[in-house]
Amino acid sequence: MSKKNKSQANAMDDRMVAVEKEPNLFKAAFLALKNGDWAVKCSALWMGAGYLARKQYVKALIMTLYEVAMLAFIFVVGMPYLADFGTLGTVQLEYVFNMQTMKNEMNDYDNSFTILLFSVITFVAIVILFFSWLANLRAVHKLQKRAEAGKHINSFKEDVKSYLNEKFHITLLSLPVAGVVVFTVVPLIILIAVAFTNYDQQHMPPDSLFDWVGIENFTRLFTNGLTATFGYSFKTVLTWTLIWAFFATFSNYFLGIMLAKFLLNKKTKFPKFWRTIFVVTIAVPQFVTLLLIRNFLSDSGIVNSLFAQAGITDFLKDIGLVAEHLDYVPFLSSPGWAKVMVIIINIWVGVPYQMLVATGVLLNIPADMTESAKIDGANEWHSFWKITMPYMFAVTGPTLVTDFVRNINNFNVIYLLTQDVYVTTNQSLALSKAKEIDLLVTWLFRLTQENYNYKMASVIGIMVFIICAIFTLVAFRSLTKGDKERMFQ
Amino acid sequence: MKAKKIIKSVLRHGFLVVLCTIWLVPIVWIVLTSFSTDPGINIRNFFPEEYTLVNYHKLVFGSDTVSQFPNWFKNTLIVAIATCIISTSFVLMVAYAMSCMRFKARKTLMNLSVTINLFPGVLAMIAVYFVLKNAGLTNSHLGLVLVYSGSAGLGYLIAKGFFDTVPTTLREAATIDGASEARIFFRVVIPMSKPIIVYTIINSFLVPWADFVYAKLILNSGISSDWTVSIGLYNMLDRTLINHYFAQFCAGGVLVSIPISILFVIMQKFYVEGITNGAVKG
Amino acid sequence: MKLKKFLALAMTGAMALSMTACGSGDKKDDAGNNTSNTGSDNTGSNTGSNTGSNTGNASGAKEEVTLTMWGAEEDQTMLREMADAFIEANKDAVDLTIQIGVQSESTAKDTILTDVETAADVYSFPNDQLNELVAAGALMAIPDEMGRADIEARNTSGSVAAATVDGKLYAYPRTADNGYFLFYNKEYLSEADVASWSTMLEKAAAAGKKVTMEMNSGWYTYGFFKAVGLDSTLAENGVDTLCDWNSTTNSVKGIDVAQAMLDICKHEGFIATEDAEFVTGIKDGSIIAGINGVWNANAAQEAWGDNYAATKLPTFSAAGSEHQMYSVTGCKLVGVNPHCKNVGWALKLADWITNEANQVKSFELRGNGPSNINAAASDAVQANIAIAAFAKQQQWAAVQTVGGNFWGATETFGQTLQDGNPEGTDLQTLLDNMVAGITAPVQ
């Protein structure tokens, strides 16, 4: 029997190593229910039972309290909301003014968003309780087996100690993961759910209710008509987002490396001094510099008056870069100029940072690599492309991917530079509140902040996720392939 | 030959001067405007006609309903310090667990974190707001700290990359000596990771100074003395205010930038080491 | 191994924390922050019981009431004084605390609609936001018992109309000056010059100066179309907009108006500016006339000194004849949030802020044109150049009520004209596209 058990355990261990996934847990819990003694079986209802039977009183108490707290939360707080989850509420807000008390008397109304919020929290709580229930069964079963085999059973003190040693990761991860769940996962689930509702300005809690509408919003994003232009706007904005991400990422990357290389060159005197100047520009908060640049370049801003004085505006008019009747350069207010300008300004913002990173990497470049190039008599340009860049690329390739994704979601630069300044001249875009210069995220942001169109914003958010996910998967797959090849070299 | 060398050197440094000028123009403009006697935007000349310290004086001593800079600075500093402590701990904790320990859910958690990171951050904003509201934490600096640092664990990748470079032999030796994981974390890995700690501290410390989106959403009572520097300064550029407060905005920008710049310049070395070692492996 | 379990523990901890926090948050009215958190989670049921307990209170000891109020940056000091006077006047009946927050009027709607429940109890906003605020349930209709008739009697009919939706009065008029008229510099332009766009533009161009207005805003461009009888109005459902600006059957066609606007935009003596640029322009002397409102009267007076003047809007020429440009009858309103815990006192406060004495005060301190009939009739108000110009314009002015899609479409149309229609698109097409955008159902 014990032998069989052991081989079973071994097999389980093997599987645990092979696939680091959940099935083990289900199976283990199932086995616990099937093979466990009365105490283990009791644990299915009362999570502390298994520990009590092994005289782990404190643990039994903790688990009991945990179970009671979770169940109390789910049934007392969560259930009333969960019951309304299907309809997202039916009772609309009404109130009467009571002259006697000088107060408004409101009815017991439903708030769709609160229902959604608490339903999601309750769902999460149920999932957590379920998994902890499984894990608990497995744990008490293990405990039972240890007791039967006459092995040592941990005292509470020893248990606590294990959380500083072999279970230290649990101690380390619990708070950060809880933070992520509360502040990222739950909100994301809620917003994903909103994509399937009609939550917009006409359906805003607390005054109105919103309701499930299925995939209507997704179809809206892909249809186009005279009065429904989300399809057109999405295509336009997506195209520009990708163009932007491409240029923003690669311009910063290459220029940053070149600048770093230039400063590292032995012929450059006082490299520290120069580097410090660039670093200072990182240290000024972005919103200060960007808002400043926005005013700097505004239609009646200082650059425009200097340009007009110096006759540059007229020159640009002559060569057709500025429309004939304008007496200023529309740096941030016409589509063509604005798109070029935001990319240039992004270089201004991003290159110093990229330069810092590249400097660090370049300093780590194995000396023999550059030495051998010198012996080969390669000139600087040649060695830059043949030695420096491949090395940089091998080392920082993955960050290029993350930078690309970050640029797709680069909210600050575009928003701060063009908000209140840029007005679209395209009625189709205007109807769906987009602008030529918008990225998907800035469009999404303005949809929520200015138009309360949460349903469409959520749909766009999901699309952004899908795009980023596809891109990341493809890029990492090809990158890892490349890495393997390089390792053989 | 020598002449050619000198010319080359002059060209090289001339080029650098041009580059630095381009990079410094907006910064110089902030500084100059902050000393301008004209409270609005000077759109005719780069250099102010007259210089004065009055904008700084107003900003620091003459608080009015619009400008509460000392309060903002204090608020932001408190929020930044709290954020910095929580975020840095979270990042280092997660990074150590993911880098130095092996456990079953590790891969799953890492994949999940990558997936979550792909969602645009602004999407969840309104839901975060309502979560905080239901917890009674809107209009409080605690709420703001939680928003800034709550999800900090997701940004562990660079720190993990750095920890990966700590030789495993060191940890193994410590284990043989009977040190617990906690002891290895505090006594072996942390002391060796000064650059990445500095990097994480600087980054998390800067978040509250730069963010205006969440701050504006959460501190929505309109009580301007509760604001952080970024909402306060952002507000000064409101259409109705810009002509009276632009110079003060610049002065505020300068005052915020000075300490951060000093921090950056001093910590530059660690910062670079931290990010490069982290990014190389991460 | 027990990772999941431990995570679960931690999460419950967090949840339990947040639970207790919101449980207590309901009762304690968070000392530090001033928002009246009207039952954020277990909403309705709670309010009921609160009301009950307070009924007992009202008859007994002095009630403690906390109100929050939002007003514009520039008005803060004045509002504080008014609020303090209100506290003083009611100190026998109630123990009042009033907190005043900053909320720029032009973005009041954006902040309030994000979360109506935590928005201020009393707030100030321009009347073009009224519809959306009413639709979102952010405004309390003023009950008859709270002196509705009096408000309607003491304020100008235009301002009352601007605060009324579907026969219900939703706000207290505070000013009646939120429209536009013409500012000009007498040094360069005479009264006769500014009667029409064409002479004004010619003079300005000759002097190397500019005349200005904001073109990419439906609030201003409304004045051109309304002048020839073309209109934009709210549809019956209260959210969509009806619009006939592209009419080809009207005596003056839409395309004629658009052509007139485009001619102005393309004129050498014209520059399109938004508010802040207008002020910069008059300060540095490049702008000698412009369409704007009383909020910039002080800036204009400072810049031009004795040469400062203001009058009705100019005429423009379309389809061969001159048409008097229209303005909007706009006002600043003070509204009350129905989610306020002490709505009665909030209504009284709003009433106080907008009464005759305080409108006079607001005129004296801030130059706001009163909506109160008596206050507006005073000699001082009549003598104010900007307000006189506004009053002069009132016979060519209308209350503008439009739906949400109006603003974006007109902004885009105005921007195209302002850019000089660079692609040379047929004006009728531009108009048709704009009207399609304006009238598209809000979704």
Coordinates of C-alpha atoms in Angstrom, one line a residue, chain A:
Chain A
M1 CA 0.0 0.0 0.0
S2 CA 2.6 2.4 1.0
K3 CA 4.6 1.5 -2.0
K4 CA 1.7 2.1 -4.3
N5 CA 1.1 5.4 -2.6
K6 CA 4.7 6.4 -3.1
S7 CA 4.7 5.5 -6.7
Q8 CA 1.5 7.5 -7.1
A9 CA 3.1 10.4 -5.4
N10 CA 6.1 10.1 -7.6
A11 CA 4.0 10.1 -10.6
M12 CA 2.2 13.1 -9.4
D13 CA 5.4 14.9 -8.7
D14 CA 6.6 14.0 -12.2
R15 CA 3.5 15.5 -13.7
M16 CA 3.9 18.5 -11.5
V17 CA 7.3 19.1 -13.0
A18 CA 6.2 18.4 -16.5
V19 CA 3.1 20.6 -16.6
E20 CA 3.0 23.4 -14.2
K21 CA -0.7 23.6 -14.4
E22 CA -3.9 23.1 -12.4
P23 CA -5.2 19.6 -13.3
N24 CA -3.1 18.3 -10.4
L25 CA -5.0 20.3 -8.0
F26 CA -8.4 19.1 -9.2
K27 CA -7.2 15.5 -9.2
A28 CA -5.6 15.8 -5.8
A29 CA -8.7 17.3 -4.4
F30 CA -10.8 14.5 -6.0
L31 CA -8.5 11.9 -4.5
A32 CA -8.7 13.5 -1.2
L33 CA -12.4 13.3 -1.2
K34 CA -12.3 9.7 -2.4
N35 CA -9.5 8.3 -0.2
G36 CA -9.3 10.7 2.7
D37 CA -10.5 9.7 6.2
W38 CA -13.5 11.3 7.9
A39 CA -11.6 14.4 8.9
V40 CA -10.5 15.0 5.3
K41 CA -14.0 14.5 4.1
C42 CA -15.3 16.8 6.8
S43 CA -13.0 19.4 5.4
A44 CA -15.1 19.6 2.3
L45 CA -17.7 21.4 4.5
W46 CA -15.6 22.7 7.3
M47 CA -12.2 23.7 6.1
G48 CA -10.6 23.6 9.5
A49 CA -11.6 20.0 10.3
G50 CA -8.6 18.3 8.7
Y51 CA -6.2 20.4 10.8
L52 CA -8.2 20.0 14.0
A53 CA -7.9 16.2 13.6
R54 CA -4.1 16.6 13.4
K55 CA -4.0 18.9 16.4
Q56 CA -3.1 21.9 14.3
Y57 CA -5.4 24.1 16.3
V58 CA -4.3 27.5 15.2
K59 CA -4.4 26.6 11.6
A60 CA -7.8 25.1 12.1
L61 CA -9.0 28.3 13.6
I62 CA -7.5 30.4 10.8
M63 CA -9.1 28.3 8.1
T64 CA -12.4 28.4 9.9
L65 CA -12.4 32.1 10.1
Y66 CA -11.3 32.4 6.5
E67 CA -14.2 30.2 5.4
V68 CA -16.7 32.0 7.5
A69 CA -15.5 35.4 6.3
M70 CA -15.6 34.4 2.6
L71 CA -19.0 32.8 2.9
A72 CA -20.4 35.7 4.8
F73 CA -19.1 38.1 2.2
I74 CA -20.4 36.0 -0.7
F75 CA -23.8 35.4 0.7
V76 CA -24.5 38.6 2.7
V77 CA -22.8 41.2 0.5
G78 CA -22.4 39.6 -2.9
M79 CA -25.6 37.6 -3.4
P80 CA -28.1 40.5 -3.6
Y81 CA -25.9 42.0 -6.4
L82 CA -25.3 38.7 -8.1
A83 CA -29.1 38.1 -8.2
D84 CA -29.4 41.3 -10.3
F85 CA -26.4 40.5 -12.5
G86 CA -28.6 39.2 -15.3
T87 CA -30.6 42.4 -15.6
L88 CA -28.2 44.8 -14.2
G89 CA -31.0 46.3 -12.2
T90 CA -34.6 47.1 -12.9
V91 CA -35.6 49.9 -10.5
Q92 CA -34.9 53.3 -11.8
L93 CA -34.0 56.2 -9.5
E94 CA -36.9 58.3 -8.4
Y95 CA -37.1 60.9 -5.7
V96 CA -39.5 63.3 -4.1
F97 CA -38.6 66.4 -2.3
N98 CA -40.0 66.4 1.3
M99 CA -40.7 70.0 2.3
Q100 CA -40.9 68.9 6.0
T101 CA -37.4 67.5 6.3
M102 CA -36.0 69.6 3.4
K103 CA -34.5 66.4 2.0
N104 CA -35.0 64.3 -1.1
E105 CA -36.5 60.9 -0.4
M106 CA -35.2 58.4 -2.9
N107 CA -36.6 55.0 -3.6
D108 CA -34.6 51.9 -3.2
Y109 CA -33.1 52.1 -6.7
D110 CA -30.7 50.0 -8.6
N111 CA -27.3 51.2 -9.8
S112 CA -26.2 49.1 -12.7
F113 CA -22.5 49.9 -12.2
T114 CA -22.5 49.0 -8.6
I115 CA -24.3 45.8 -9.4
L116 CA -21.7 45.0 -12.0
L117 CA -18.8 46.0 -9.7
F118 CA -20.0 43.9 -6.8
S119 CA -21.0 41.0 -9.0
V120 CA -17.4 40.9 -10.4
I121 CA -15.9 41.1 -6.9
T122 CA -18.2 38.3 -5.8
F123 CA -17.3 36.2 -8.8
V124 CA -13.6 36.7 -8.0
A125 CA -14.3 35.8 -4.3
I126 CA -16.1 32.6 -5.4
V127 CA -13.3 31.6 -7.7
I128 CA -10.8 32.2 -4.9
L129 CA -12.8 30.3 -2.4
F130 CA -13.2 27.4 -4.8
F131 CA -9.5 27.1 -5.5
S132 CA -8.6 27.5 -1.8
W133 CA -11.2 24.8 -1.0
L134 CA -9.5 22.5 -3.5
A135 CA -6.0 23.3 -2.2
N136 CA -7.3 22.9 1.3
L137 CA -8.6 19.4 0.6
R138 CA -5.3 18.4 -1.0
A139 CA -3.4 19.8 2.0
V140 CA -5.4 18.0 4.6
H141 CA -5.1 14.8 2.7
K142 CA -1.4 15.2 2.6
L143 CA -1.4 15.8 6.3
Q144 CA -3.4 12.7 6.8
K145 CA -0.9 10.7 4.8
R146 CA 2.0 12.1 6.8
A147 CA 0.2 11.3 10.0
E148 CA -0.4 7.8 8.8
A149 CA 3.2 7.3 7.7
G150 CA 4.2 8.5 11.2
K151 CA 6.0 11.5 9.8
H152 CA 6.5 14.7 11.6
I153 CA 3.6 17.1 11.7
N154 CA 4.5 20.7 11.7
S155 CA 3.7 22.8 14.7
F156 CA 2.2 26.2 14.0
K157 CA 5.5 27.8 14.6
E158 CA 7.2 25.6 12.1
D159 CA 4.5 26.4 9.6
V160 CA 5.1 30.1 10.0
K161 CA 8.8 29.5 9.6
S162 CA 8.3 27.7 6.4
Y163 CA 6.8 30.9 4.9
L164 CA 10.2 32.5 5.4
N165 CA 12.0 29.6 3.7
E166 CA 10.7 27.1 1.2
K167 CA 7.4 28.9 1.0
F168 CA 8.9 32.3 1.0
H169 CA 7.5 33.0 -2.4
I170 CA 4.0 32.9 -1.0
T171 CA 5.0 35.5 1.6
L172 CA 6.5 37.7 -1.1
L173 CA 3.8 37.4 -3.7
S174 CA 0.6 37.6 -1.6
L175 CA 0.4 41.3 -1.2
P176 CA 1.6 42.3 -4.6
V177 CA -0.8 39.9 -6.2
A178 CA -3.7 41.1 -4.1
G179 CA -2.9 44.6 -5.2
V180 CA -2.9 43.6 -8.8
V181 CA -6.2 41.8 -8.4
V182 CA -7.9 44.7 -6.7
F183 CA -6.5 47.5 -8.8
T184 CA -6.0 45.9 -12.2
V185 CA -7.8 42.6 -12.6
V186 CA -11.1 43.4 -11.1
P187 CA -11.4 46.8 -13.0
L188 CA -10.3 45.1 -16.2
I189 CA -13.0 42.4 -15.9
I190 CA -15.6 45.1 -15.2
L191 CA -14.6 47.1 -18.3
I192 CA -14.5 44.0 -20.5
A193 CA -18.0 43.3 -19.3
V194 CA -19.0 46.9 -20.1
A195 CA -18.2 46.3 -23.7
F196 CA -21.2 44.0 -23.8
T197 CA -23.6 46.6 -22.3
N198 CA -25.1 49.9 -23.4
Y199 CA -23.3 52.0 -20.8
D200 CA -23.1 55.4 -22.3
Q201 CA -24.3 58.9 -21.7
Q202 CA -27.9 57.9 -22.3
H203 CA -27.6 55.1 -19.8
M204 CA -25.6 56.5 -16.9
P205 CA -26.0 55.4 -13.4
P206 CA -27.3 56.4 -10.9
D207 CA -30.0 58.2 -12.8
S208 CA -30.5 55.5 -15.5
L209 CA -29.8 51.9 -15.8
F210 CA -27.8 50.1 -18.4
D211 CA -28.3 46.7 -19.7
W212 CA -26.6 43.8 -21.6
V213 CA -26.7 44.2 -25.4
G214 CA -24.6 41.3 -26.6
I215 CA -22.0 42.0 -29.2
E216 CA -23.8 45.0 -30.7
N217 CA -20.9 47.3 -29.8
F218 CA -18.4 45.1 -31.6
T219 CA -20.5 45.1 -34.7
R220 CA -20.8 48.9 -34.4
L221 CA -17.0 49.1 -34.4
F222 CA -16.8 47.3 -37.8
T223 CA -19.8 49.0 -39.5
N224 CA -19.7 52.2 -41.3
G225 CA -22.5 54.5 -42.6
L226 CA -23.3 58.2 -42.8
T227 CA -24.5 58.4 -39.3
A228 CA -22.4 55.6 -37.8
T229 CA -18.8 56.1 -38.5
F230 CA -17.0 54.0 -35.9
G231 CA -15.9 51.6 -38.5
Y232 CA -14.2 54.3 -40.6
S233 CA -12.7 56.0 -37.5
F234 CA -11.4 52.8 -36.1
K235 CA -9.6 52.0 -39.3
T236 CA -8.1 55.5 -39.6
V237 CA -7.0 55.7 -36.0
L238 CA -5.6 52.1 -36.0
T239 CA -3.5 52.8 -39.1
W240 CA -2.0 56.0 -37.6
T241 CA -1.5 54.2 -34.3
L242 CA 0.6 51.5 -36.0
I243 CA 2.5 54.1 -38.1
W244 CA 3.2 56.1 -35.0
A245 CA 4.3 53.1 -32.9
F246 CA 6.7 52.1 -35.7
F247 CA 8.3 55.4 -36.1
A248 CA 8.3 56.3 -32.4
T249 CA 9.9 53.0 -31.5
F250 CA 12.6 52.8 -34.1
S251 CA 13.5 56.5 -34.3
N252 CA 14.2 56.5 -30.6
Y253 CA 16.0 53.2 -30.7
F254 CA 18.5 54.0 -33.4
L255 CA 19.0 57.7 -32.5
G256 CA 19.5 56.7 -28.9
I257 CA 22.2 54.2 -29.8
M258 CA 23.9 56.6 -32.1
L259 CA 24.0 59.3 -29.6
A260 CA 25.3 56.9 -26.9
K261 CA 28.0 55.7 -29.3
F262 CA 28.9 59.3 -30.2
L263 CA 29.3 60.2 -26.6
L264 CA 31.3 57.1 -25.8
N265 CA 33.7 57.8 -28.5
K266 CA 37.1 58.5 -27.1
K267 CA 37.4 61.6 -29.3
T268 CA 34.5 63.2 -27.4
K269 CA 35.7 65.4 -24.6
F270 CA 33.7 65.7 -21.3
P271 CA 31.3 62.9 -22.1
K272 CA 29.8 63.1 -18.6
F273 CA 29.0 66.8 -19.1
W274 CA 27.1 66.2 -22.3
R275 CA 25.3 63.2 -20.9
T276 CA 24.2 65.2 -17.9
I277 CA 22.6 67.8 -20.2
F278 CA 20.5 65.1 -21.8
V279 CA 19.6 63.5 -18.5
V280 CA 18.3 66.8 -17.2
T281 CA 15.7 66.8 -19.9
I282 CA 14.4 63.4 -18.6
A283 CA 14.1 64.7 -15.1
V284 CA 11.7 67.5 -16.0
P285 CA 8.2 66.0 -15.7
Q286 CA 6.8 65.2 -19.1
F287 CA 3.5 67.1 -18.6
V288 CA 5.5 70.3 -17.9
T289 CA 7.7 70.0 -21.0
L290 CA 5.0 68.8 -23.3
L291 CA 2.4 71.4 -22.3
L292 CA 5.1 73.9 -22.7
I293 CA 6.1 72.7 -26.1
R294 CA 2.4 72.8 -27.0
N295 CA 2.3 76.5 -26.2
F296 CA 5.7 77.0 -27.8
L297 CA 4.4 75.7 -31.1
S298 CA 0.8 76.9 -31.0
D299 CA -0.6 78.8 -34.0
S300 CA 0.0 82.1 -32.4
G301 CA 2.9 80.9 -30.3
I302 CA 6.4 82.2 -30.1
V303 CA 7.9 79.9 -32.7
N304 CA 5.4 81.1 -35.2
S305 CA 6.1 84.8 -34.4
L306 CA 9.8 84.2 -34.8
F307 CA 9.2 82.2 -38.0
A308 CA 7.1 85.0 -39.4
Q309 CA 9.7 87.6 -38.4
A310 CA 12.4 85.6 -40.1
G311 CA 10.4 85.0 -43.2
I312 CA 10.4 81.2 -42.7
T313 CA 6.6 81.0 -42.8
D314 CA 6.6 82.7 -46.2
F315 CA 9.3 80.4 -47.4
L316 CA 7.3 77.4 -46.3
K317 CA 4.3 78.8 -48.0
D318 CA 6.3 79.2 -51.2
I319 CA 7.3 75.6 -51.3
G320 CA 3.8 74.6 -50.5
L321 CA 4.3 73.1 -47.1
V322 CA 1.9 75.7 -45.5
A323 CA -1.5 76.4 -47.0
E324 CA -1.6 79.7 -48.9
H325 CA -3.9 81.8 -46.8
L326 CA -2.4 80.8 -43.4
D327 CA 0.0 83.3 -41.8
Y328 CA 1.3 80.7 -39.3
V329 CA 2.7 77.2 -39.5
P330 CA 0.1 74.8 -38.2
F331 CA 2.7 72.8 -36.2
L332 CA 0.1 71.0 -34.1
S333 CA -3.1 71.9 -35.7
S334 CA -3.1 70.3 -39.2
P335 CA -2.9 66.6 -39.8
G336 CA 0.3 66.4 -41.8
W337 CA 2.3 68.8 -39.7
A338 CA 1.0 67.5 -36.4
K339 CA 1.9 63.9 -37.2
V340 CA 5.4 64.7 -38.1
M341 CA 5.8 67.1 -35.1
V342 CA 4.6 64.5 -32.6
I343 CA 7.1 62.0 -33.9
I344 CA 9.9 64.6 -33.7
I345 CA 8.9 65.8 -30.3
N346 CA 8.8 62.2 -29.2
I347 CA 12.4 61.9 -30.3
W348 CA 13.1 64.8 -28.1
V349 CA 11.4 63.1 -25.2
G350 CA 12.6 59.6 -25.7
V351 CA 16.2 59.7 -27.0
P352 CA 18.0 60.8 -23.8
Y353 CA 16.4 57.8 -22.0
Q354 CA 17.3 55.4 -24.8
M355 CA 20.8 56.9 -24.8
L356 CA 21.2 56.0 -21.1
V357 CA 20.1 52.5 -21.7
A358 CA 22.3 52.1 -24.8
T359 CA 25.3 53.6 -22.9
G360 CA 25.0 50.9 -20.3
V361 CA 24.8 48.1 -22.8
L362 CA 27.6 49.4 -25.0
L363 CA 29.9 49.6 -22.0
N364 CA 29.3 45.9 -21.5
I365 CA 30.2 45.1 -25.0
P366 CA 33.0 42.5 -24.9
A367 CA 36.3 44.3 -25.6
D368 CA 37.6 41.5 -27.9
M369 CA 34.7 42.1 -30.3
T370 CA 35.6 45.7 -30.9
E371 CA 39.3 44.9 -30.8
S372 CA 39.1 42.3 -33.5
A373 CA 37.1 44.7 -35.7
K374 CA 39.9 47.2 -35.3
I375 CA 42.5 44.6 -36.3
D376 CA 40.4 43.8 -39.3
G377 CA 40.7 47.5 -40.2
A378 CA 37.0 48.1 -40.3
N379 CA 36.1 51.8 -40.2
E380 CA 33.8 53.2 -37.5
W381 CA 30.7 53.2 -39.6
H382 CA 31.3 49.6 -40.7
S383 CA 32.0 48.4 -37.2
F384 CA 28.9 50.2 -36.0
W385 CA 26.7 48.2 -38.3
K386 CA 28.6 45.0 -38.2
I387 CA 29.4 44.8 -34.5
T388 CA 27.6 47.3 -32.4
M389 CA 24.1 47.0 -33.8
P390 CA 24.0 43.2 -33.9
Y391 CA 25.2 43.1 -30.4
M392 CA 22.7 45.8 -29.3
F393 CA 19.9 44.0 -31.1
A394 CA 20.7 40.7 -29.6
V395 CA 20.7 42.2 -26.1
T396 CA 17.9 44.7 -26.3
G397 CA 15.7 43.0 -29.0
P398 CA 13.0 42.1 -26.5
T399 CA 12.8 45.6 -25.2
L400 CA 12.0 46.7 -28.7
V401 CA 8.9 44.6 -28.6
T402 CA 7.8 46.0 -25.3
D403 CA 8.6 49.5 -26.5
F404 CA 6.5 49.0 -29.5
V405 CA 3.6 48.0 -27.3
R406 CA 4.2 50.9 -25.0
N407 CA 4.1 53.3 -27.9
I408 CA 0.8 51.9 -29.1
N409 CA -0.4 52.9 -25.6
N410 CA 1.6 56.1 -25.5
F411 CA -1.0 58.4 -24.0
N412 CA 1.1 61.3 -22.7
V413 CA 2.8 62.6 -25.8
I414 CA -0.2 62.7 -28.1
Y415 CA -2.7 63.8 -25.5
L416 CA -0.7 66.6 -23.9
L417 CA 0.5 68.0 -27.3
T418 CA -2.8 68.0 -29.1
Q419 CA -5.6 68.2 -26.6
D420 CA -7.5 71.5 -27.0
V421 CA -5.3 72.4 -29.9
Y422 CA -6.1 70.0 -32.6
V423 CA -9.5 70.1 -34.3
T424 CA -10.3 67.6 -37.0
T425 CA -11.7 68.7 -40.3
N426 CA -13.2 65.3 -41.1
Q427 CA -16.8 65.0 -40.3
S428 CA -16.8 61.2 -40.2
L429 CA -14.1 61.3 -37.6
A430 CA -15.8 64.1 -35.7
L431 CA -19.0 62.1 -35.4
S432 CA -17.3 59.3 -33.6
K433 CA -15.3 61.8 -31.6
A434 CA -11.9 60.8 -33.1
K435 CA -9.2 62.9 -34.6
E436 CA -6.6 62.2 -37.2
I437 CA -3.9 62.6 -34.6
D438 CA -5.5 60.3 -32.1
L439 CA -4.0 57.0 -31.0
L440 CA -6.5 54.3 -30.0
V441 CA -5.8 55.0 -26.3
T442 CA -6.3 58.8 -26.6
W443 CA -9.5 58.2 -28.5
L444 CA -10.6 55.8 -25.9
F445 CA -9.7 58.3 -23.1
R446 CA -11.6 61.1 -24.7
L447 CA -14.6 58.9 -25.3
T448 CA -14.8 58.2 -21.6
Q449 CA -13.9 61.6 -20.3
E450 CA -15.7 63.8 -22.7
N451 CA -18.5 61.7 -24.1
Y452 CA -19.1 59.0 -21.4
N453 CA -19.2 56.5 -24.1
Y454 CA -17.9 53.7 -21.9
K455 CA -19.3 50.9 -24.1
M456 CA -17.4 51.9 -27.2
A457 CA -14.3 52.8 -25.2
S458 CA -14.3 49.3 -23.7
V459 CA -14.6 47.8 -27.1
I460 CA -11.7 49.8 -28.3
G461 CA -9.7 48.8 -25.3
I462 CA -10.3 45.2 -26.0
M463 CA -9.2 45.7 -29.6
V464 CA -6.0 47.4 -28.4
F465 CA -5.4 44.3 -26.2
I466 CA -5.9 41.9 -29.1
I467 CA -3.6 43.9 -31.4
C468 CA -0.9 44.1 -28.7
A469 CA -1.2 40.4 -27.9
I470 CA -0.9 39.3 -31.5
F471 CA 2.0 41.6 -32.1
T472 CA 3.8 40.4 -28.9
L473 CA 3.2 36.7 -29.7
V474 CA 4.5 37.0 -33.3
A475 CA 7.5 39.2 -32.3
F476 CA 8.6 37.0 -29.4
R477 CA 8.3 33.9 -31.5
S478 CA 10.5 35.2 -34.2
L479 CA 12.9 36.7 -31.6
T480 CA 13.4 33.5 -29.7
K481 CA 14.1 31.8 -33.0
G482 CA 16.7 34.3 -33.7
D483 CA 18.2 33.9 -30.3
K484 CA 18.7 30.2 -30.7
E485 CA 20.6 30.8 -34.0
R486 CA 22.8 33.3 -32.4
M487 CA 23.6 31.0 -29.6
F488 CA 25.1 28.6 -32.1
Q489 CA 27.3 31.1 -33.6

